[in-house]
Structure formats: C-alpha cells, structure tokens
C-alpha atoms as an extended CHARMM CRD file, in Angstrom:
* protein
*
       155  EXT
         1         1  PRO       CA            -41.6850000000       26.8630000000       10.4200000000  PROA      1               0.0000000000
         2         2  SER       CA            -43.5380000000       26.8120000000        6.8230000000  PROA      2               0.0000000000
         3         3  THR       CA            -42.4990000000       25.0070000000        3.9390000000  PROA      3               0.0000000000
         4         4  ASP       CA            -40.4660000000       27.6310000000        2.6170000000  PROA      4               0.0000000000
         5         5  VAL       CA            -38.5700000000       28.2400000000        5.6000000000  PROA      5               0.0000000000
         6         6  ARG       CA            -37.4890000000       24.6060000000        5.8610000000  PROA      6               0.0000000000
         7         7  ARG       CA            -36.3280000000       24.2770000000        1.8150000000  PROA      7               0.0000000000
         8         8  ARG       CA            -33.9760000000       27.2740000000        2.3850000000  PROA      8               0.0000000000
         9         9  ARG       CA            -32.9240000000       25.4160000000        4.8920000000  PROA      9               0.0000000000
        10        10  GLY       CA            -32.8270000000       21.7400000000        3.3590000000  PROA      10              0.0000000000
        11        11  TRP       CA            -35.2330000000       19.7780000000        5.5270000000  PROA      11              0.0000000000
        12        12  ALA       CA            -37.2690000000       19.1880000000        3.0720000000  PROA      12              0.0000000000
        13        13  CYS       CA            -34.5300000000       16.8500000000        1.9480000000  PROA      13              0.0000000000
        14        14  LEU       CA            -35.1870000000       14.0330000000        4.4560000000  PROA      14              0.0000000000
        15        15  PRO       CA            -38.1030000000       11.8800000000        3.8950000000  PROA      15              0.0000000000
        16        16  GLN       CA            -37.9830000000       11.0120000000        7.3330000000  PROA      16              0.0000000000
        17        17  LEU       CA            -38.7630000000       14.5600000000        8.6920000000  PROA      17              0.0000000000
        18        18  GLY       CA            -41.4470000000       14.6210000000        5.6130000000  PROA      18              0.0000000000
        19        19  ALA       CA            -43.3590000000       11.5600000000        6.2890000000  PROA      19              0.0000000000
        20        20  THR       CA            -43.0490000000       12.0960000000       10.5660000000  PROA      20              0.0000000000
        21        21  LEU       CA            -44.1240000000       16.6360000000       10.0340000000  PROA      21              0.0000000000
        22        22  GLY       CA            -46.8380000000       15.5250000000        7.4780000000  PROA      22              0.0000000000
        23        23  GLY       CA            -47.9200000000       11.9990000000        8.4180000000  PROA      23              0.0000000000
        24        24  GLY       CA            -48.3840000000        8.6960000000        6.6080000000  PROA      24              0.0000000000
        25        25  SER       CA            -45.7420000000        7.1000000000        4.7070000000  PROA      25              0.0000000000
        26        26  GLY       CA            -45.3820000000        8.9610000000        1.6660000000  PROA      26              0.0000000000
        27        27  GLY       CA            -43.8330000000       12.4160000000        3.5250000000  PROA      27              0.0000000000
        28        28  GLY       CA            -46.3670000000       14.2210000000        4.0240000000  PROA      28              0.0000000000
        29        29  ALA       CA            -47.9520000000       17.4720000000        3.3270000000  PROA      29              0.0000000000
        30        30  PHE       CA            -44.6020000000       18.7500000000        3.5330000000  PROA      30              0.0000000000
        31        31  PHE       CA            -42.8870000000       15.5700000000        1.1860000000  PROA      31              0.0000000000
        32        32  ASN       CA            -43.7930000000       16.3980000000       -2.2110000000  PROA      32              0.0000000000
        33        33  ARG       CA            -42.3640000000       16.0100000000       -5.6880000000  PROA      33              0.0000000000
        34        34  TRP       CA            -40.5450000000       19.6070000000       -6.0060000000  PROA      34              0.0000000000
        35        35  ASP       CA            -39.1310000000       18.7150000000       -2.8130000000  PROA      35              0.0000000000
        36        36  LYS       CA            -37.9750000000       15.1700000000       -4.6380000000  PROA      36              0.0000000000
        37        37  LYS       CA            -36.5550000000       17.3970000000       -7.4900000000  PROA      37              0.0000000000
        38        38  ILE       CA            -34.5100000000       19.7450000000       -4.7330000000  PROA      38              0.0000000000
        39        39  LEU       CA            -33.2370000000       16.7590000000       -3.2960000000  PROA      39              0.0000000000
        40        40  VAL       CA            -32.0610000000       15.4630000000       -6.5530000000  PROA      40              0.0000000000
        41        41  VAL       CA            -30.4920000000       18.4070000000       -8.2310000000  PROA      41              0.0000000000
        42        42  ARG       CA            -28.4700000000       19.3860000000       -5.2530000000  PROA      42              0.0000000000
        43        43  ASN       CA            -26.7910000000       15.5750000000       -4.4790000000  PROA      43              0.0000000000
        44        44  ARG       CA            -25.9520000000       16.2970000000       -8.3150000000  PROA      44              0.0000000000
        45        45  ALA       CA            -24.6790000000       19.9480000000       -7.0630000000  PROA      45              0.0000000000
        46        46  LEU       CA            -22.3270000000       18.2770000000       -4.3490000000  PROA      46              0.0000000000
        47        47  ALA       CA            -21.6100000000       15.2740000000       -7.1350000000  PROA      47              0.0000000000
        48        48  ARG       CA            -19.5410000000       18.0370000000       -8.9120000000  PROA      48              0.0000000000
        49        49  ILE       CA            -18.2660000000       20.3120000000       -6.0600000000  PROA      49              0.0000000000
        50        50  SER       CA            -16.5420000000       16.6740000000       -4.3010000000  PROA      50              0.0000000000
        51        51  LYS       CA            -15.2120000000       16.2240000000       -7.7450000000  PROA      51              0.0000000000
        52        52  LYS       CA            -13.7520000000       19.2200000000       -8.1010000000  PROA      52              0.0000000000
        53        53  ILE       CA            -12.2990000000       19.2800000000       -4.7700000000  PROA      53              0.0000000000
        54        54  LYS       CA            -11.0870000000       15.8480000000       -5.6060000000  PROA      54              0.0000000000
        55        55  LYS       CA             -8.7770000000       16.9450000000       -7.9710000000  PROA      55              0.0000000000
        56        56  LYS       CA             -7.3200000000       19.7920000000       -7.2640000000  PROA      56              0.0000000000
        57        57  LEU       CA             -6.2960000000       18.1000000000       -3.7380000000  PROA      57              0.0000000000
        58        58  THR       CA             -4.8540000000       14.9570000000       -5.6860000000  PROA      58              0.0000000000
        59        59  PRO       CA             -1.8230000000       15.3470000000       -7.5520000000  PROA      59              0.0000000000
        60        60  LYS       CA             -0.8050000000       14.5150000000      -10.3660000000  PROA      60              0.0000000000
        61        61  PRO       CA              1.4390000000       11.9860000000      -11.4250000000  PROA      61              0.0000000000
        62        62  THR       CA              4.3210000000       13.1630000000      -13.3580000000  PROA      62              0.0000000000
        63        63  GLU       CA              7.5170000000       11.6580000000      -14.7560000000  PROA      63              0.0000000000
        64        64  GLN       CA              9.9920000000       13.2480000000      -12.7960000000  PROA      64              0.0000000000
        65        65  SER       CA              8.2950000000       12.0100000000       -9.2130000000  PROA      65              0.0000000000
        66        66  LYS       CA              8.5750000000        9.0000000000      -10.9110000000  PROA      66              0.0000000000
        67        67  GLN       CA             11.7570000000        8.7960000000      -10.8710000000  PROA      67              0.0000000000
        68        68  LYS       CA             12.6700000000       10.1980000000       -7.4100000000  PROA      68              0.0000000000
        69        69  GLU       CA             10.4170000000        7.6520000000       -5.7940000000  PROA      69              0.0000000000
        70        70  THR       CA             11.8000000000        4.8280000000       -7.5970000000  PROA      70              0.0000000000
        71        71  VAL       CA             15.4730000000        5.7850000000       -7.6790000000  PROA      71              0.0000000000
        72        72  GLY       CA             17.0930000000        5.2640000000       -3.6780000000  PROA      72              0.0000000000
        73        73  LYS       CA             20.4350000000        5.1560000000       -2.2890000000  PROA      73              0.0000000000
        74        74  ASP       CA             20.4390000000        2.3340000000       -0.3340000000  PROA      74              0.0000000000
        75        75  TYR       CA             23.3580000000        2.2690000000        1.5730000000  PROA      75              0.0000000000
        76        76  LEU       CA             22.2120000000        0.3660000000        4.4270000000  PROA      76              0.0000000000
        77        77  LEU       CA             21.6510000000       -2.6250000000        2.2690000000  PROA      77              0.0000000000
        78        78  ILE       CA             24.0370000000       -2.4740000000       -0.0400000000  PROA      78              0.0000000000
        79        79  GLY       CA             26.7800000000       -2.4520000000        3.4590000000  PROA      79              0.0000000000
        80        80  VAL       CA             24.6750000000       -5.5220000000        5.0260000000  PROA      80              0.0000000000
        81        81  ILE       CA             24.9870000000       -7.4590000000        1.6830000000  PROA      81              0.0000000000
        82        82  ALA       CA             28.7290000000       -6.6900000000        1.8290000000  PROA      82              0.0000000000
        83        83  PHE       CA             29.3320000000       -7.5040000000        5.2870000000  PROA      83              0.0000000000
        84        84  THR       CA             27.5640000000      -10.3190000000        4.6890000000  PROA      84              0.0000000000
        85        85  PHE       CA             29.6770000000      -11.1750000000        1.8560000000  PROA      85              0.0000000000
        86        86  ILE       CA             33.0220000000      -10.8690000000        4.1180000000  PROA      86              0.0000000000
        87        87  VAL       CA             31.4730000000      -12.4490000000        7.2910000000  PROA      87              0.0000000000
        88        88  MET       CA             31.0660000000      -15.6550000000        4.0980000000  PROA      88              0.0000000000
        89        89  VAL       CA             34.3520000000      -14.9290000000        2.6670000000  PROA      89              0.0000000000
        90        90  VAL       CA             36.1600000000      -14.8600000000        5.6860000000  PROA      90              0.0000000000
        91        91  GLY       CA             35.1120000000      -17.5990000000        8.2910000000  PROA      91              0.0000000000
        92        92  TRP       CA             34.5990000000      -19.6970000000        4.9950000000  PROA      92              0.0000000000
        93        93  PRO       CA             36.8870000000      -22.6670000000        6.7550000000  PROA      93              0.0000000000
        94        94  THR       CA             35.8280000000      -22.6080000000       10.5640000000  PROA      94              0.0000000000
        95        95  ILE       CA             32.2300000000      -21.8410000000        9.6960000000  PROA      95              0.0000000000
        96        96  SER       CA             30.2070000000      -25.7690000000        9.1320000000  PROA      96              0.0000000000
        97        97  ASN       CA             28.0620000000      -26.2860000000        6.0780000000  PROA      97              0.0000000000
        98        98  ILE       CA             24.5640000000      -25.0050000000        7.4980000000  PROA      98              0.0000000000
        99        99  ASN       CA             25.9750000000      -21.7540000000        8.7820000000  PROA      99              0.0000000000
       100       100  ARG       CA             27.6930000000      -21.3590000000        4.7260000000  PROA      100             0.0000000000
       101       101  ALA       CA             24.1210000000      -22.1930000000        3.3290000000  PROA      101             0.0000000000
       102       102  LEU       CA             22.5630000000      -19.7800000000        5.9740000000  PROA      102             0.0000000000
       103       103  TYR       CA             24.6750000000      -17.2030000000        4.8110000000  PROA      103             0.0000000000
       104       104  PHE       CA             24.9020000000      -17.6590000000        1.0050000000  PROA      104             0.0000000000
       105       105  THR       CA             20.7090000000      -18.0460000000        1.1570000000  PROA      105             0.0000000000
       106       106  LEU       CA             20.8840000000      -14.9770000000        3.2470000000  PROA      106             0.0000000000
       107       107  LEU       CA             22.6440000000      -13.2310000000        1.0680000000  PROA      107             0.0000000000
       108       108  LEU       CA             20.9950000000      -14.1950000000       -2.4500000000  PROA      108             0.0000000000
       109       109  SER       CA             17.5970000000      -12.8450000000       -0.6400000000  PROA      109             0.0000000000
       110       110  LEU       CA             19.2980000000       -9.6880000000        0.2420000000  PROA      110             0.0000000000
       111       111  SER       CA             20.4580000000       -9.3780000000       -3.5640000000  PROA      111             0.0000000000
       112       112  MET       CA             16.9980000000       -9.9600000000       -4.6460000000  PROA      112             0.0000000000
       113       113  THR       CA             16.2000000000       -6.9570000000       -2.5660000000  PROA      113             0.0000000000
       114       114  TYR       CA             18.4120000000       -4.6900000000       -3.9010000000  PROA      114             0.0000000000
       115       115  THR       CA             17.6800000000       -6.1540000000       -7.7780000000  PROA      115             0.0000000000
       116       116  GLN       CA             14.0340000000       -5.3890000000       -7.2190000000  PROA      116             0.0000000000
       117       117  ARG       CA             14.4030000000       -2.2390000000       -6.2210000000  PROA      117             0.0000000000
       118       118  HSD       CA             17.1340000000       -0.5090000000       -8.3770000000  PROA      118             0.0000000000
       119       119  TYR       CA             16.7690000000       -2.6180000000      -11.8300000000  PROA      119             0.0000000000
       120       120  ASP       CA             13.9940000000       -1.2640000000      -14.4290000000  PROA      120             0.0000000000
       121       121  LEU       CA             12.7120000000       -5.3930000000      -14.4070000000  PROA      121             0.0000000000
       122       122  ASN       CA              9.0610000000       -6.2880000000      -16.2690000000  PROA      122             0.0000000000
       123       123  GLU       CA              6.8490000000       -8.1820000000      -14.6490000000  PROA      123             0.0000000000
       124       124  ILE       CA              7.6340000000      -11.7390000000      -15.1300000000  PROA      124             0.0000000000
       125       125  GLN       CA             11.1640000000      -11.1260000000      -13.7570000000  PROA      125             0.0000000000
       126       126  ASP       CA              9.9600000000       -9.0980000000      -11.4870000000  PROA      126             0.0000000000
       127       127  LEU       CA              7.7300000000      -11.9360000000      -10.0220000000  PROA      127             0.0000000000
       128       128  TRP       CA             10.6600000000      -14.1390000000      -10.3640000000  PROA      128             0.0000000000
       129       129  VAL       CA             13.1720000000      -11.7090000000       -8.1140000000  PROA      129             0.0000000000
       130       130  ARG       CA             10.4160000000      -11.4490000000       -5.6600000000  PROA      130             0.0000000000
       131       131  ARG       CA             10.0980000000      -15.1090000000       -5.4490000000  PROA      131             0.0000000000
       132       132  ILE       CA             13.4320000000      -16.5610000000       -5.0410000000  PROA      132             0.0000000000
       133       133  GLY       CA             14.1070000000      -13.5220000000       -2.4720000000  PROA      133             0.0000000000
       134       134  THR       CA             11.4010000000      -14.5740000000       -0.7280000000  PROA      134             0.0000000000
       135       135  ALA       CA             12.0000000000      -18.1690000000       -0.9180000000  PROA      135             0.0000000000
       136       136  ALA       CA             15.5770000000      -17.4590000000        0.0350000000  PROA      136             0.0000000000
       137       137  MET       CA             14.5560000000      -15.7770000000        3.0850000000  PROA      137             0.0000000000
       138       138  GLY       CA             12.3990000000      -18.6800000000        3.9750000000  PROA      138             0.0000000000
       139       139  VAL       CA             15.3320000000      -20.9960000000        3.8960000000  PROA      139             0.0000000000
       140       140  ALA       CA             17.7910000000      -18.8050000000        5.6980000000  PROA      140             0.0000000000
       141       141  MET       CA             15.2180000000      -18.5300000000        8.4260000000  PROA      141             0.0000000000
       142       142  VAL       CA             14.7730000000      -22.0550000000        8.6510000000  PROA      142             0.0000000000
       143       143  LEU       CA             18.6340000000      -22.9990000000        8.9770000000  PROA      143             0.0000000000
       144       144  PHE       CA             18.8270000000      -20.0570000000       11.1540000000  PROA      144             0.0000000000
       145       145  VAL       CA             16.1510000000      -21.8920000000       13.7920000000  PROA      145             0.0000000000
       146       146  PHE       CA             18.0600000000      -25.4830000000       13.1990000000  PROA      146             0.0000000000
       147       147  THR       CA             21.3530000000      -23.5780000000       13.7390000000  PROA      147             0.0000000000
       148       148  LEU       CA             20.0680000000      -22.6030000000       17.4900000000  PROA      148             0.0000000000
       149       149  TYR       CA             18.0800000000      -25.9560000000       17.8100000000  PROA      149             0.0000000000
       150       150  THR       CA             21.9960000000      -27.7820000000       16.6350000000  PROA      150             0.0000000000
       151       151  GLN       CA             24.0250000000      -25.4130000000       18.9000000000  PROA      151             0.0000000000
       152       152  PHE       CA             22.1830000000      -25.4340000000       22.2060000000  PROA      152             0.0000000000
       153       153  ILE       CA             18.6810000000      -27.4700000000       22.5570000000  PROA      153             0.0000000000
       154       154  ALA       CA             20.6430000000      -30.3580000000       21.0960000000  PROA      154             0.0000000000
       155       155  SER       CA             23.6930000000      -30.8240000000       22.3220000000  PROA      155             0.0000000000
C-alpha cells in the first residue's frame, strides 16, 4: 500500500513496521517526522478519550452512599456475642479457668469487631480497637488449642 493508505490505517505509527518496510534503523522512507507527529497527536487524542470514558464509568462518591456502606445490621455478630456471653455466664461454675479465659477473650474480640464496624472512631482509636481485637482473637485461638491438647492428648 502507499504511504497515504498506511497513514489512514495507522500503520505508519509503528516504528518497527516502518523500519522493516523502508530498511534501516531510522524507520526508512515510510517512517519520517510526519509519521512521528501523527503518532504523538493520536496518543494525545486516545489519552483524552480514555480519561473521558474513565470519568463516566467511575461513580462519584456521595455522602449518602458512604452512609449506606457503613451503617449495617450485624444480627449474626450480635447473636454470636449474646450466645458467647450466655454460655460464659451459665457455664461459669462448671467450666475451667482456661475455658473462662477463652470465652472472655472471644467475647472481647467479637465486641471489638462490633465496635469497629458501628462506632465512628478516630484514627488512633480505630488502630487500638483493631490491635485489641486481633490480640484477643490470637489469645483465644491459643487457649483453644491448649484446651484441646489438655483434654485429648495430655490426658
């Protein structure tokens, strides 16, 4: 094809194609300064078009959507907290001290999760609530493994 046809089809924008067709490393006869200008203008136009499309596709955050995301009803979490508390209170005379500590740390971790989700905390408070909840969950898991070990392996 002629040079004009290649420009219309976008072939002249590829330096490798110009170099292979025209020979040499400079792009040959088909890839000259005019072709480089077309390449720059085409890239700018594509960049503008892609920015417009990106702006149209991404929804703008509103205060109402933020409230819908943060406010939620964690009925399951509340139920698990209540169940853990009831088991701990009813079984207090019959369970061992390790199991009491296990239920207490589990209750603490679940309470910290609820606090983190439903209360508006500043950055430092949120950090400490996360740390306490994670540490309590870790201690609860260690106590659970220790309880399993003492009941089934060490006995």
